[in-house]
CSV table of C-alpha atoms in Angstrom, one decimal:
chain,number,residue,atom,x,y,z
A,1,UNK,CA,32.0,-18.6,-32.0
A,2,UNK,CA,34.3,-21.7,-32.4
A,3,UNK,CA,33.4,-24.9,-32.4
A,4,UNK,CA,34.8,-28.0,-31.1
A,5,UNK,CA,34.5,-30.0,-34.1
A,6,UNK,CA,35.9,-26.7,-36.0
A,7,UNK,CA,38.5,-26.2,-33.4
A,8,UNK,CA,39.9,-29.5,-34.2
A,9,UNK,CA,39.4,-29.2,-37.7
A,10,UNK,CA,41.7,-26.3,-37.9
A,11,UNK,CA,43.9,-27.8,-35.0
A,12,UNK,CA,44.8,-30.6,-37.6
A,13,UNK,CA,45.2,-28.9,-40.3
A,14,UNK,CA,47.7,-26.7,-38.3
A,15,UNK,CA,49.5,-29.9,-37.4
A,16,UNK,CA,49.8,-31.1,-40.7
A,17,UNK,CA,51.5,-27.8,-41.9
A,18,UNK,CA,54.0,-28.1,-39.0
A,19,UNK,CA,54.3,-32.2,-40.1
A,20,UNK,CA,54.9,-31.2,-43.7
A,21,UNK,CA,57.4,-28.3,-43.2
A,22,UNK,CA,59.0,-30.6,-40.4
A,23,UNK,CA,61.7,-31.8,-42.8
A,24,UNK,CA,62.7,-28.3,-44.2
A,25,UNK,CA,62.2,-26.4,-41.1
A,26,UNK,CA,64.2,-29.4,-38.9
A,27,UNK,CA,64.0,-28.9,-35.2
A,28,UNK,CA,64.5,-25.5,-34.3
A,29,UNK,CA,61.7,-24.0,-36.7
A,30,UNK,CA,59.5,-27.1,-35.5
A,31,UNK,CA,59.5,-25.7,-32.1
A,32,UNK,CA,59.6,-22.5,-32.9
A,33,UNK,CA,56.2,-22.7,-34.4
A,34,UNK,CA,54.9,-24.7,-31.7
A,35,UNK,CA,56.0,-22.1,-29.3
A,36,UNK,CA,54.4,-19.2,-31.5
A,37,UNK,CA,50.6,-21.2,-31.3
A,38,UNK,CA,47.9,-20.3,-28.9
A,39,UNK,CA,44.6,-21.4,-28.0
A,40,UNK,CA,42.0,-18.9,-27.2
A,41,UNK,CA,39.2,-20.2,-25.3
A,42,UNK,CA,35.3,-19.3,-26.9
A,43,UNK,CA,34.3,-17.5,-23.5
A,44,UNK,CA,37.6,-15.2,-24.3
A,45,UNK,CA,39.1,-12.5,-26.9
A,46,UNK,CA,42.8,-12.3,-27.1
A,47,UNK,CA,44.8,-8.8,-27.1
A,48,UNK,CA,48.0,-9.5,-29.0
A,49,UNK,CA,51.2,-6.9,-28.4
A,50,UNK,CA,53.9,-7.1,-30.3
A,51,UNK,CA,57.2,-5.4,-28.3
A,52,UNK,CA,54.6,-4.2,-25.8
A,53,UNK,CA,52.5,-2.6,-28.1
A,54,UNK,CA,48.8,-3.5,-28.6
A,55,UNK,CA,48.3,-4.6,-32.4
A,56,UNK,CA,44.9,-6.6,-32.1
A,57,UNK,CA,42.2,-8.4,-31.1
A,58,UNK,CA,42.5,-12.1,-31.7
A,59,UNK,CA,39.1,-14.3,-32.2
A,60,UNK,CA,38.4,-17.5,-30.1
A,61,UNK,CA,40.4,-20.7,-32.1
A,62,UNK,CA,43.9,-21.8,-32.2
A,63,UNK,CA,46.1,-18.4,-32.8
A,64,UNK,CA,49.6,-17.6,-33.5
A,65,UNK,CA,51.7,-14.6,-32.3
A,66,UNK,CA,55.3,-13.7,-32.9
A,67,UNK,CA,57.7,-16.0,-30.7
A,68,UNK,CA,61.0,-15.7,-28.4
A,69,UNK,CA,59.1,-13.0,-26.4
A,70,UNK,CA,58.1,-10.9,-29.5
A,71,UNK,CA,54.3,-11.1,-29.2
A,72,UNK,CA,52.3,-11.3,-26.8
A,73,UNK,CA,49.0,-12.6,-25.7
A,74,UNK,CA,46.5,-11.5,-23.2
A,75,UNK,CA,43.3,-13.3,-23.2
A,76,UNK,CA,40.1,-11.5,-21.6
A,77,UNK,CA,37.2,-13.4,-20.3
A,78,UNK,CA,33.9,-12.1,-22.0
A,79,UNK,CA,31.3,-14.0,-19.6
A,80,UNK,CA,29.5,-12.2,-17.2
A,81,UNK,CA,31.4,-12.0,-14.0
A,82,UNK,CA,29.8,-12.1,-9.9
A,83,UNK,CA,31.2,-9.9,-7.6
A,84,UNK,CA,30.4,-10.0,-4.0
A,85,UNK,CA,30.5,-6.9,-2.1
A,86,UNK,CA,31.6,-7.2,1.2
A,87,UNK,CA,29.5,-6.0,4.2
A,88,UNK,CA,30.1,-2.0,4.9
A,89,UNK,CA,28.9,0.4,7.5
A,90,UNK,CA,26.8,2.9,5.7
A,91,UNK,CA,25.0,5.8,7.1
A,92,UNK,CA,21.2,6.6,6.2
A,93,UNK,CA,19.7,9.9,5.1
A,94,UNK,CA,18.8,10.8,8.6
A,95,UNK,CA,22.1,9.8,10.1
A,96,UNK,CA,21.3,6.5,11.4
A,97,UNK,CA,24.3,3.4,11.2
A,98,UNK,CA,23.5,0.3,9.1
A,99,UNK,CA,25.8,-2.6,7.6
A,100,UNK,CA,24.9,-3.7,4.0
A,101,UNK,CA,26.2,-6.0,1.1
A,102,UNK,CA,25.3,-6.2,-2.0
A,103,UNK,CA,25.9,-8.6,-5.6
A,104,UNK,CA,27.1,-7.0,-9.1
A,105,UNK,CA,27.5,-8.6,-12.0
A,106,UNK,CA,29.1,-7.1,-15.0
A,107,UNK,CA,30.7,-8.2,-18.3
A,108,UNK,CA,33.5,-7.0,-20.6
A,109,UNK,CA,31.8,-5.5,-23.7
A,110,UNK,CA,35.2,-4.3,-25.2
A,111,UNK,CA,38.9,-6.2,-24.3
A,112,UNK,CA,41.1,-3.1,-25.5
A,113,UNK,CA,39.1,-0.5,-23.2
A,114,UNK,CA,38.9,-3.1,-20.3
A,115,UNK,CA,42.4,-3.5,-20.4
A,116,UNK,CA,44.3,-0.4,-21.7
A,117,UNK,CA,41.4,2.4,-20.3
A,118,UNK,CA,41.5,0.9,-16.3
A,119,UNK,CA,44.2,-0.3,-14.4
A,120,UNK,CA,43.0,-3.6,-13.5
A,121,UNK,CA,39.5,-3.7,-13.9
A,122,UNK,CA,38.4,-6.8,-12.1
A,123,UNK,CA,39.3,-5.0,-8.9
A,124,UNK,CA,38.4,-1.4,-9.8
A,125,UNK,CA,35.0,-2.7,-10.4
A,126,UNK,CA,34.2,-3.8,-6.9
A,127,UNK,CA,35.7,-1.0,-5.1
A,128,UNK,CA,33.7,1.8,-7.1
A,129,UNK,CA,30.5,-0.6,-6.5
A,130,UNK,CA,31.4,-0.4,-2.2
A,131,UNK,CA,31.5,3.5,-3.0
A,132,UNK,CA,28.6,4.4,-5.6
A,133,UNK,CA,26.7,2.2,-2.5
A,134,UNK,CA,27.6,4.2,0.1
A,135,UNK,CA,26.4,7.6,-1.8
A,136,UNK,CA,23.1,6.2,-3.3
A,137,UNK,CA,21.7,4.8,0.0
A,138,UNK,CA,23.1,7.7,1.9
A,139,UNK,CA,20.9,9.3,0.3
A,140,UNK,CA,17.2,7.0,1.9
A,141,UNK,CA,16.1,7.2,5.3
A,142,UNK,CA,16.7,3.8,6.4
A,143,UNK,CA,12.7,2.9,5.8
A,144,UNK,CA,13.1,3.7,2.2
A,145,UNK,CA,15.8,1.7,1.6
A,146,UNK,CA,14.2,-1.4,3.6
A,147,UNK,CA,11.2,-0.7,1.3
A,148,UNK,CA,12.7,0.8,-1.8
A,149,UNK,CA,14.9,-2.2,-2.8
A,150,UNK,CA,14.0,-2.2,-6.4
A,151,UNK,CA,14.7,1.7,-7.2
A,152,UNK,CA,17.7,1.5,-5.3
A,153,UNK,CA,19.1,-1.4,-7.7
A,154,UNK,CA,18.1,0.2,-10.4
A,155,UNK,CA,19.8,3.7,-9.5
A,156,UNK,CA,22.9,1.4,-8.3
A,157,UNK,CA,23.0,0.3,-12.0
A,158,UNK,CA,22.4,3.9,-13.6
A,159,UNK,CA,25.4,5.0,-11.7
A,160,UNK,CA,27.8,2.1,-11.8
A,161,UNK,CA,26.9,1.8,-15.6
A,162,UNK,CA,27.9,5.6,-16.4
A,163,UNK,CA,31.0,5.0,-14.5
A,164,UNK,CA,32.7,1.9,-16.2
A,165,UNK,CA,30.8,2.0,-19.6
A,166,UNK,CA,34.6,4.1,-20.4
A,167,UNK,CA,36.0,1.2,-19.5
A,168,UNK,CA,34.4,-0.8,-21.9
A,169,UNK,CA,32.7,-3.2,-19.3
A,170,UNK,CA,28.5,-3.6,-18.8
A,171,UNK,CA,26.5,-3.3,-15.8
A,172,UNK,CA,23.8,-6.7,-15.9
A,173,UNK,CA,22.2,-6.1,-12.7
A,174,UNK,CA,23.0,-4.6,-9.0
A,175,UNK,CA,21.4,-7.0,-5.7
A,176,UNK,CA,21.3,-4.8,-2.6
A,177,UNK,CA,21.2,-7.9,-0.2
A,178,UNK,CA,20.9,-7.0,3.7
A,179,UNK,CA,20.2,-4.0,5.9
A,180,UNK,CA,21.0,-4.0,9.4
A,181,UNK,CA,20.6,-1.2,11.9
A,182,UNK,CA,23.0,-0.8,14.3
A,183,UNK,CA,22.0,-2.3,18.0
A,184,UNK,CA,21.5,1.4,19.0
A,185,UNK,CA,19.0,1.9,16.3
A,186,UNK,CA,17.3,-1.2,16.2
A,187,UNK,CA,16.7,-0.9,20.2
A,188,UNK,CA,14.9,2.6,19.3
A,189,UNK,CA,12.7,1.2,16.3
A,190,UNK,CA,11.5,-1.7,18.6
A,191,UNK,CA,10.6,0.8,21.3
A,192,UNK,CA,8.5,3.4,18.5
A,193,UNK,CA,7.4,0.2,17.2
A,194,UNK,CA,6.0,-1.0,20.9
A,195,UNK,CA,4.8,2.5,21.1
A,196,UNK,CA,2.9,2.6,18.6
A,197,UNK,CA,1.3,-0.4,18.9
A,198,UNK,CA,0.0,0.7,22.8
A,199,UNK,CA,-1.1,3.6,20.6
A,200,UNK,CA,-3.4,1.6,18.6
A,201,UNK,CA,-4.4,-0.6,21.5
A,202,UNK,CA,-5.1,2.9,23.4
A,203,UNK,CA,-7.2,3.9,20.5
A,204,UNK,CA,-9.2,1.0,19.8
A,205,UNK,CA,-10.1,0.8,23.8
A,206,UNK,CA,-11.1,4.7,23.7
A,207,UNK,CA,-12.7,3.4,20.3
A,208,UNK,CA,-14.7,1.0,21.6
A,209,UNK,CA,-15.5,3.1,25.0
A,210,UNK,CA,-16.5,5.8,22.4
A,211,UNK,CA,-19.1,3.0,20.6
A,212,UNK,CA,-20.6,1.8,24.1
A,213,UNK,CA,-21.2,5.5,24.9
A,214,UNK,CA,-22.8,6.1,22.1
A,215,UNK,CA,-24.8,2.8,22.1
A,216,UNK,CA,-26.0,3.6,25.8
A,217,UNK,CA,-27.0,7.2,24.5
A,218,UNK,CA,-29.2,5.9,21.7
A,219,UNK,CA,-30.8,3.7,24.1
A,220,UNK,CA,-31.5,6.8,26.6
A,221,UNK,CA,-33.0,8.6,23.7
A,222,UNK,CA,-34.9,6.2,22.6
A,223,UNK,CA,-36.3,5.6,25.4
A,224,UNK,CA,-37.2,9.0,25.8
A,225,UNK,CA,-38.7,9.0,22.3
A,226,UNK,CA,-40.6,6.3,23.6
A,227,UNK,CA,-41.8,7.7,26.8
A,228,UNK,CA,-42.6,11.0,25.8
A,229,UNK,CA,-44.6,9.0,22.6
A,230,UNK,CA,-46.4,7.0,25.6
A,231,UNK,CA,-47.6,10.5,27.2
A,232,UNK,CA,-48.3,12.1,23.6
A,233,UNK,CA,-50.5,8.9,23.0
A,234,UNK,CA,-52.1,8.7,26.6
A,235,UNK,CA,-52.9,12.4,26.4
A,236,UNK,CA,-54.3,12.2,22.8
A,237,UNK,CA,-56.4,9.0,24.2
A,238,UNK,CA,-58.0,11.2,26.8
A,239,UNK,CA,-58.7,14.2,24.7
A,240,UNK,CA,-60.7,11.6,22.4
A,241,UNK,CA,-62.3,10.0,25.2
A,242,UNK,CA,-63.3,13.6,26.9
A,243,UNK,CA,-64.2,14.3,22.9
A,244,UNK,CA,-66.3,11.1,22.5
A,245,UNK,CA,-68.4,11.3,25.9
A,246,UNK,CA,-69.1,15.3,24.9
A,247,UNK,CA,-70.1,14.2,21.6
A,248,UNK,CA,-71.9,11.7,23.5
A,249,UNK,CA,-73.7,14.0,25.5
A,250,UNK,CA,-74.5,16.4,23.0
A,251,UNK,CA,-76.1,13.6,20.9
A,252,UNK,CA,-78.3,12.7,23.6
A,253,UNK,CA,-79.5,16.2,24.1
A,254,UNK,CA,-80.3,16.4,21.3
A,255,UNK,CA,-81.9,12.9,20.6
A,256,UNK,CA,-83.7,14.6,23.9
A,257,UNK,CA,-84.9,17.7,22.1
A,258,UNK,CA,-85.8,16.0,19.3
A,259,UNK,CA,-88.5,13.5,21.0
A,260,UNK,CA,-90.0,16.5,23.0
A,261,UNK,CA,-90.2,18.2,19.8
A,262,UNK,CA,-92.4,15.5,18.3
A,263,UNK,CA,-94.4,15.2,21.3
A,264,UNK,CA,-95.2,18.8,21.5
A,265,UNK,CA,-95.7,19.6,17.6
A,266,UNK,CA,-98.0,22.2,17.4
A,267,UNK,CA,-97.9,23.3,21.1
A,268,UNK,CA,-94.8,25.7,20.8
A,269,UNK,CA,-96.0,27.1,24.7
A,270,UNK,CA,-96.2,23.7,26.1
A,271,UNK,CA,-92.7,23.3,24.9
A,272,UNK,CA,-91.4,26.5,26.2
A,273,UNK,CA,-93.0,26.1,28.9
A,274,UNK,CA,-91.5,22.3,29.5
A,275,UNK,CA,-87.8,23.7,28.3
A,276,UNK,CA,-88.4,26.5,31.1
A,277,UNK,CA,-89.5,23.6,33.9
A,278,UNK,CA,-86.2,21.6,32.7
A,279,UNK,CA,-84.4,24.6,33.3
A,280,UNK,CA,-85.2,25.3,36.4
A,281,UNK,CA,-84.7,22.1,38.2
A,282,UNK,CA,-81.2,22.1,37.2
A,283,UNK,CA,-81.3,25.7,39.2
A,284,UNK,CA,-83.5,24.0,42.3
A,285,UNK,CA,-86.2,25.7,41.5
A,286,UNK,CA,-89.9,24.8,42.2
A,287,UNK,CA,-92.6,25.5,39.7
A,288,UNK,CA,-96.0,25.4,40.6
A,289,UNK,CA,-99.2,25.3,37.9
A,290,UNK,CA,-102.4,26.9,38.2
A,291,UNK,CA,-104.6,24.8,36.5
A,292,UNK,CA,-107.5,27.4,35.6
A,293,UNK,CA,-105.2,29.8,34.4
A,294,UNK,CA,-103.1,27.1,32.5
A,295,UNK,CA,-100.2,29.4,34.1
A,296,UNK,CA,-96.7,28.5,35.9
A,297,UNK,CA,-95.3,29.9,39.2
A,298,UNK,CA,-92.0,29.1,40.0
A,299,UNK,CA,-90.8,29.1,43.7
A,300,UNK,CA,-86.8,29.5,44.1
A,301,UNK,CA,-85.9,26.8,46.9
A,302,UNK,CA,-82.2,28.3,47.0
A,303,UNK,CA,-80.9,29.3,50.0
């Protein structure tokens, strides 16, 4: 690249050629060599023809071609160049209507293919972009390509770039801006979308029905847990208390037998003959004792 400082440098020096052939060359040739100079910017390349035929590419810097319509030169810029595509109706995998637009920018990599391989190439370029968009998101449901931004630049730029790469140009980036439905379809999305949400309202109420339920359920049961515990326990309680007093009783018959036993030691007939009265009172019956014959009669009072 070219700077200023060398651009003038070499500018100077050019002038002081022309200044020092002036007097041999006198006023024709002057002019003639003025008329032959160009100046090619450092953001451009120059194609030079000579009688319409391509015979190079000129560098950025003060250049000079054949004159009197002999050469010619065609400067190209080389900086990267915005391109607006306008908005277009588009139509979505599953036939629904949207307008989009979208940004390219592109550069020229190589002048002689950009200008000799496409007929004018800085409006080729944004009618192949309106078409290669067209096919791509023709080929999302219109979700996707709401959601799917990023892979649809990128496979914007894939395609565009193996299109014009022949022409010697370079793909920097595709920016799929806006997508808007038709009125027709963005009526029916706000209508699925109010559907849905009475769908989740719907579900959380039969949600939350579902949870009472269930609450009041547990409670029932535990409270049947807990009654039919109460009776288990109540019922356990009495057994023990029917236990207890039995064992209560026995204990005291026993404790009974056990002080007659020491009171009659050695009289095992006094004893029988006690265990026998005992007996019989609890059958009402009388016993009677003759006292010289150290004998018991027993008289049944049952009716």
């Amino acid at each position: 690249m070219i700077t200023t400082k060398r651009f003038v440098r070499k500018f100077s020096t050019a002038m002081q050629v022309i200044y020092d052939t002036l007097p041999m060359t006198g006023t024709i040739g002057t002019i003639t060599l003025l008329s032959s100079l160009r100046v090619i910017r450092p953001n451009q390349k120059g194609l030079v023809e000579m009688f319409g035929k391509y015979t190079r590419t000129a560098e950025p810097g003060l250049r000079a071609i054949w004159p009197f319509g002999i050469g010619r030169l065609e400067r190209i810029p080389m900086d990267m160049h915005k391109v607006e595509i306008p908005e277009q109706s588009i139509i979505t995998k599953e036939q629904l209507n949207a307008t989009v637009d979208a940004v390219a920018y592109y550069r020229v990599k190589d002048p002689y293919k950009a200008r000799y391989h496409v007929d004018d190439y800085a409006n080729t370029v944004p009618t192949l972009t309106q078409t290669t968009l067209r096919n791509v998101l023709g080929t999302f449901t219109l979700s996707e390509a709401n959601s799917q931004r990023q892979n649809i630049n990128a496979q914007l730029r894939r395609e565009l770039e193996g299109q014009i790469s022949d022409w010697g140009m370079e793909v920097i980036s595709v920016e799929l801006q806006q997508i808007i439905p038709s009125r027709r379809v963005q009526e029916s999305m706000n209508n699925i979308i109010i559907a849905e949400q009475e769908k989740i309202a719907a579900e959380n109420r039969a949600h939350a029905v579902e949870i009472d339920a269930d609450g009041k359920k547990r409670a029932e049961v535990k409270k049947a847990e807990g009654s039919a515990q109460a009776v288990t326990l109540n019922a356990q309680a009495q057994a023990e208390a029917i236990r207890l007093n039995a064992q209560a009783q026995a204990d005291a018959m026993r404790l009974k037998y056990d002080t007659a036993n020491e009171c009659f030691v050695g009289d095992a007939k006094d004893l029988e003959r006690l265990q026998t009265t005992v007996e019989s009172l609890r059958n009402n019956t009388v016993v009677l004792m003759d006292k010289g014959q150290q004998t018991w009669n027993l008289l049944n009072l049952k009716n």
